Amino acid sequence: MNPTVRLATRVGSALATMLVASFLVFVLLEYSSTNVSAKILGPYSSESSRQMLSEKLGLNDPLLVRYLRWIGVVVGLREDPVVTSGLIGSPVVDARYFGNFGYSQLYKKPVVEVVLPALENTALLATVAFFGIALLGMLIGIVCGAYEGSAIDRSLSLVASVAASVPEYASAVILMFVFVVTYQVLPGASNLDTTSGWSVSSQLILPAAVLIIYDFGYVARTVRTSMTNVMRSPYIKAAILKGLSFRRVVFVHALKNAMVTPFTVILLQIGWLVSGVVVTEVVFGYPGFGRVLLEASLSGDIALVEACTLISLVVVILTQVASDVGYMVLNPEMRARA
Amino acid sequence: MDIVSSVLEVEALTIAYGKGRRAIEAVSEVSLSIESGEALGLVGESGCGKSTLAMSVMSHLTGGARILSGSVQVCGIPVNGLRSSALRDLRARKLAMIHQDPMASLNPRLRIGRQLREVATLAVLSREEREARIEHTLRSVRLADTHRVLSSYPFELSGGQKQRIVIAMALLARPALMLLDEPTTALDVSVQAEIVDLIAEIRSSSQMGMLFISHDLPLVAQVCSRIGVMYKGELVEIGPTDQIMNEPSHPYSRALLACTPRIAARGQRALLTGIDIPSKVREPRIEGCRFADRCSNARADSCLEEHPQLRALNNLQPDDRVRCHFPITEQADVPLQDAVRNDTAPAALPAPLLEADHLTRLFPHRAVSGNGQAVRANDDISFHMYRGRTLAVIGESGSGKSTLARLVIGLDQPSDGYIRFEGSKLPPSGRSDKVASAMQMVFQNPGGTLNPARTVGTGLRRAIRKLTNLKAASAVDQRARDLMLAVQLDPALMDRYPAELSGGQKQRVAIARAFAGSPALVIADEAVSALDVSVQASILQLLKHLQAQRGTAILFISHDLAVVHAFADDVMIVYRGKVVHSGLVDDVYHGPLHPYTERLLNAALRSERPILETTSDENTPVTAGHGCVYAQKCHRRLGDICLTVEPPERRAAEATLRCHILLEQLGRLSPRQRVMPQACNPGGTSQLAAQ
Amino acid sequence: MSDHHPYVSKAASLLSEGRATRREFLRTVTLLGTAAATAYAMADKIIPQARAQEAQPTFKPGGEVKLGMRVDDVTKPFQVDSAQKSNIIRQTLDNLTRTGADNITRPNLVSKWDVSEDLKTWTLKLRNDVTFRSGRRFTADDVVWNLKFALDDANGSSSIGLFKSYMLNEEKAGDKKKVTLWDANAIEKVDDFTVRLNLKAPQLAVPEHLFHTALPMMDPESNGNFGVGANGTGAFEVVEFQPRNRIVYKARTNHWDRKPALETFAFYDLGDNASTAIAALASKQIDGLYEADASQVDVLSKFPGLKYYEIATSTTGVIRGKCNIKPFDDPRVRKALRLATDADAILQLSLRGRGKVGEHHHVAPVNPEYAPLPPMKRDLAEAKRLLAAAGYSSGLDLELSVPADYEYLVNMAQGVTSQWAEANIRVKLKVLPGAQYWEVWDKVPFGVTRWSHRPLAIMQLALAYRTGTPWNESSYSNPELDELLSKAEATVDIEQRRLIMKDIELLMQDDGPIVQPIWKSNYTYLRSDIGGFQMHPSGYIFGEELGLV
Amino acid sequence: MSDQTQPLLAPIRHGRPPVVIERIWRAVSNSLLLRSPLFYVGCVPVVLWCLVAIFAPLLTGYDPNAQDIAALSQPEPSALHLLGTDQLGRDVWARIAFGARSVLTIAPLSLLSSYAFGIVLGLASGYSRLIDPIVTKLCDVMLAFPVIVLYVVLITAIGPSSSNIIVAVTVSTAPAVARIVRGMVLDLKDREFVDAARIRNESGLYIMFFELLPNMVVPLLVDFCLRMGYTIIKIGSLGFLGLGLPPPDPDWGGMVKEGVAFMLVWPHISLVPCLAIASLVIGFNLVADAVASVARRA
């Protein structure tokens, strides 16, 4: 198989995963909620108007039909029946465009307009946290792996284990107590508002720290395991016996081999960072994607939940594809076979 | 350059694992030295401490090993306690090592060139010199296309090529001492022969000292001028190769020789004597001679109580030293025992137990061939098996011999052909419990043959319940104990997990399991190839014993021609899924030789001039029905006919072979072929007559 | 007092005889068009009272105040349905009237109103100095447009509900119900600064209704839409609006009479996590909270530099069973629940004491028509007796649904359940996320409902307990109560009405569907250098009243 | 049958414990594990919390839901309430102790159910080429959902309750377990002992559950311990987001959430449950580390 075919297969399989997953999301959400039109019309609406709307939106159609229609709306092939039914009224909203996840009942605007800014904010936080996690995790993992069994390995591993055991909300609360209340060196809320004199970067410190503390241990553990496995391999022994310096053995011979598995793991943290950070965003009042998802879920804003879930799926699947491709690039054997 | 002539000086070296009372001595009081240009062989069973010794020379002891006393000097420099930079320098310039698994010692993610340059950089100065050196060294290990090799990743090279790279890497710095730790164990027989040949050549052409470590006595003998025999951490005998190979003085050296498989003369089969003591889990500590509990000559008083010293056997041969109270000095040239082979032609036998008829197994797989064509793992294989007889299948890795075993046992279904067992045709899948009970198998890898998560007894009892009519717990248990005893194991081992057993013990359990019912046929798929020779011999003895007792037919799958010669009655030589040569063992080994048989025998007998493969294009697929399967690699290829026309079946005595060459023009083994391969003295010439 | 409404003098005599409370008097006479100051003066004359006249603070000019509050997206002011949303538009859009923290409704964009004796003709005199931000003068045409817009059912304003009974007709046009003004002249422009409302039925509360959150005065050109740059008569203009994040206002540059002290005013949304707001206050990212939780109050009280505000309200949580299903169909069970409740303790638990003890009749002490009753004490023995009499001698097993979005209600539910356990009433809590709960709030057999502040108890009672009304969540149906309610609504006389109210309260305590142990107060903390703030019982915030001192 | 008829040594033992239990016992009694200090350090919190959960009523004089009105204004730790009281005047220690019960039942139960499904799915897909593509794809899909998203969406859809939390954890964890098991099956099923079983005509079910599964005990045990920690954190997150156990039953995550507002004045209300969660998770993680490192060495 050549690389393009291989990549195409991978993307195709990712798309298939997306489809199945989106179907599951659709089924779960559309069926768990008591009544879609009741959701749209609000709790005080009358039964007859709900039924009329249901008919108008085709909510009584077979599941698969509704699902396909929904997908059609999402990819911009169809018009959103909620918009065309005139329920939203002015301001006029486009009924047909790519990425049309519908209209958020909670925010009273098209879902994309809600999600995109939140996603942007989260991307900012996620980027900072990602680099922190990757760098710290790799550093500790490499040191521990290279000096397996040493005192430094044991103590750093313990630190990583303990850090990974502290829930985000716990570290967030503690950090807040120390840095916001006691020493007042950092802002307590990270709403990205700079008028109060706290810079955006100062507001990112605490949430990013919470995420890094929670996650770096996991990365470090993976890197360490991979590193120890490599360090035990015959070719590392051979390299040492060839008379190479330990540093050269670690950096030239071990690292490249040891980073293959963790590379995937590290990349997959992106998926977690985009959507798995609800708690942190809630604690710091960060206007991000996780909070949107939580609020949408809690308020039963189906269109928004569907969009958020789907977007987090896309992110995860994209990182999976990226990590697969990266794995191919990192691994000459795979590269050659491709 | 140093003027010190001794490149390695080991003095009274003692190395132990662990600390305090739990410390286990892996190497005890070992002294030896190697002059430059000299090759010393170290042999011994696994766990005898030879690798630990080698690592101490490299000053790279791991796993909690420590030098308790003694010293190691390389080129006069004591390696122990060397500062790390000095140590690195020593490793880079003076030492080189080829490891147990040479394939794995290349970094899979760095190009060969980079890995070679890295080593060269440590030793050589200028860039031009470096490149020239690399080029030269690669040529010296017979790697031609250096440019391609240098830009390759390890996985892009064949096993033999990687091996050469590793050797080249070791040679690059022109070290004073080269350590080889089982450098050929992971290779196919024919490749093995080439590599050993290469090593011997390098040794003779350089001033390098060499420490060659192996469990394979004849192999070592081929390269080294002196051999040390190690047993449980001690050097029990050391002396010139001739002496060790022909007149060893230590009972252990002698026993090692006795259990080393060899191809006996026509009409005879080697009698292999095992020196394994299988029934005990761990040997007790012995005050006296460490070999005493396995020694047939041991005497209660001195051997058990007094530790023997390594001493010169006599004044005439100060080089030959032995650690034994009662070294064997008389009858020095007692010949290794052979038994008379009393073969009967299959034709004279009653109805066959199993008939395989035109078995074919296709793997329709792109992954294997790449061109979408089916790979024929087995192609039209037919044979008969008889009660009480052993049919051996010989082939190199990838020849389809394991597929054949799987077809016979029913783990795989033939694409074509069928198997008839006890007169009735077996269904392609879903065999009856009766057939399952009558046909069992012993596998190759002792590590995998037993379920590591279940005790020996649990597995054995399960097999008994499944393969016999016994159901009552006490009867099953009794049967299990009987079986344990039958394979010469202490029934107490039934409570153990496989991880607590030695390889030989595991293999015995596997045999016990195979004999849980009353199998008419047992398939042994490389059942002894992963074992030490001493253990291998006793397992073979055990199998023979069980076979004699129960009249079991054995399908013996092996790559080792010597073992097959000693063990089997009939033999089939398989190449790429096709039987190229088959018949009675003697008639195949001594009769007109199929070129492939010839090459295998040549390798097995370790001729001076191994027959090389004609083409190195290993990946050319064989298209079924066109020509001889071996044609592409055949050193005696006649011409296009071999490639295009399927060779005719030719019969020679009780053997059949497929070759275009006329019988009388095929090679033969000399009738008085000596059983052992020759040491590296130039006098020994191959008696394999090449056309 | 000659130009006062005829009832004003009657009210004054009631007050002097002690038959009306001061609060009732003030509310009534102001609604009838008496200026608040005059009303207060009258009341003071009748019942002399040392009123601490709060000196108008002197503000530093300019400055910035940021309050923590949920910032929902508001695009349609006429559909506003919560105090927070109303606060978002209030800084830019004004109402014609304004009901203050003291429950007194005062003129705002109107300078005064007059009402006919039959309470059917209301004449609204507009201030003539009001201008929109665009500079255009605010006139009667704007009022007419806004009222008509709000009362057009195409625009989905909840104002319709308020005005329905006296301004609108409901017609059935085929399948659809159509709501129209009852008379083409119902909203009548008299001159450029006078608007007259001609009512179908008498109504006293018109000025209060004009302060309805969904009835702001907008520029007709806006077509009822709100956003950055919205054109209003308010003191501020919106310069930045990010829903769920913040809304920022700047003081208008062209002020009419109303010039705010602050240069910038803003609401910041910090999410629902109580500690985030506290942390933000700690790091001075906000200057105060729109409203604090009971839990936040305790924490914030430890902070230096903050000032506490509190006001009693008629906001409450009621626990009600559906009276048409077992076991709530038995009044003895309902009463037993009340008797098994220790309201004092619940007030402590759920609001940490910051509120008033409820008396299970949903008439708040802050409501003018409240009739004081002896406190309803906990009586476990009587509760058990009633239960046994109702056939539940082994006690009851119930499941109580609670909305998760009001923590004090969850706490209240936890409190009563542990109290009830002592009376053998075993209750399992089912806490539902708000969105789920408010979908079934009126359907669950046994639930907790939050009712927001209403100035009048009869409004509340009619809404929730009259037979067959849509929000009668308990399905309570008692002809006696219905009758009493109708009577109370028709009674203008304060004293008589209070007598009726007393009957209602007693009936609710004895037979009613609810357990109502608490009245929630509103409270908050602001930085102590912020002046001019008054806690409003409905949670309304007027940015132009604030300033830095 | 045998030529050696002399029975040797040891009496025959009957009534052997099931293999898996024996295996675990062996792994535990394995001197290596008992020699690992990490193991003891990890066991301390786990065992302590288990004891606390079991003996909760004996360890506290308070009903975890009993409200002490008097303590409302003075919730700080005192002689009466050793760890203080919470915002509703309930004894924090009592709630922690009883909360340990729910944590230590819900997390293991949900994991057990995840493992039950995961192991069956994993064994089946690893062993059967027919089932494999379906199961694998399904697992891919489920694993593509970020865990917390799955939790939040599921719990808001089906409502928070202990059984629903178990459902949510199972839905999100079982595919991960299935994937691990499948990987191990693929690794194991070409081993000779599996072939040996097949040539004895053992059924697929027997091979899956008696030949393959026992070999996964140790890695699965490590995974289980790690997942325990992870699951406890995630269940706590649900509680923190208000999607945990319905009140009044004590739920550590919910306790953190309720106390978080008081962090600055009465930090004990949320710090105590935070520490409880963290210590329990650390315990499980360290035990996992210990088992893993011992398994690697053995």
Coordinates of C-alpha atoms in Angstrom, one line a residue, chain A residues 161 221, chain D residues 33 36 38-39 41-43 46 218-230 280-296:
Chain A
S161 CA 2.0 9.2 40.6
R221 CA 4.5 7.2 33.2
Chain D
L33 CA 5.2 -8.0 46.0
S36 CA 7.9 -3.9 47.7
L38 CA 5.6 0.9 47.3
F39 CA 2.9 -1.8 47.7
V41 CA 2.5 2.5 51.0
G42 CA -0.2 2.1 48.5
C43 CA -2.1 -0.4 50.6
V46 CA -6.8 1.7 50.4
V218 CA -1.8 -9.6 36.5
P219 CA -1.9 -7.0 33.7
L220 CA -5.6 -6.7 34.3
L221 CA -5.1 -6.3 38.0
V222 CA -2.6 -3.4 37.3
D223 CA -5.1 -1.9 34.9
F224 CA -7.9 -2.4 37.4
C225 CA -6.0 -0.5 40.1
L226 CA -5.1 2.3 37.8
R227 CA -8.6 2.5 36.6
M228 CA -9.9 2.5 40.1
G229 CA -8.0 5.7 40.8
Y230 CA -9.1 7.2 37.5
L280 CA -7.5 6.8 48.0
V281 CA -6.5 7.4 44.4
I282 CA -2.8 7.6 45.3
G283 CA -3.2 4.3 47.1
F284 CA -4.6 2.6 44.1
N285 CA -2.1 4.1 41.8
L286 CA 0.8 3.0 44.0
V287 CA -0.6 -0.5 44.3
A288 CA -0.8 -0.6 40.6
D289 CA 2.7 0.7 40.2
A290 CA 3.9 -1.9 42.7
V291 CA 2.1 -4.8 41.0
A292 CA 3.3 -3.6 37.6
S293 CA 6.9 -3.4 38.7
V294 CA 6.8 -6.7 40.4
A295 CA 5.2 -8.3 37.4
R296 CA 7.9 -6.9 35.3

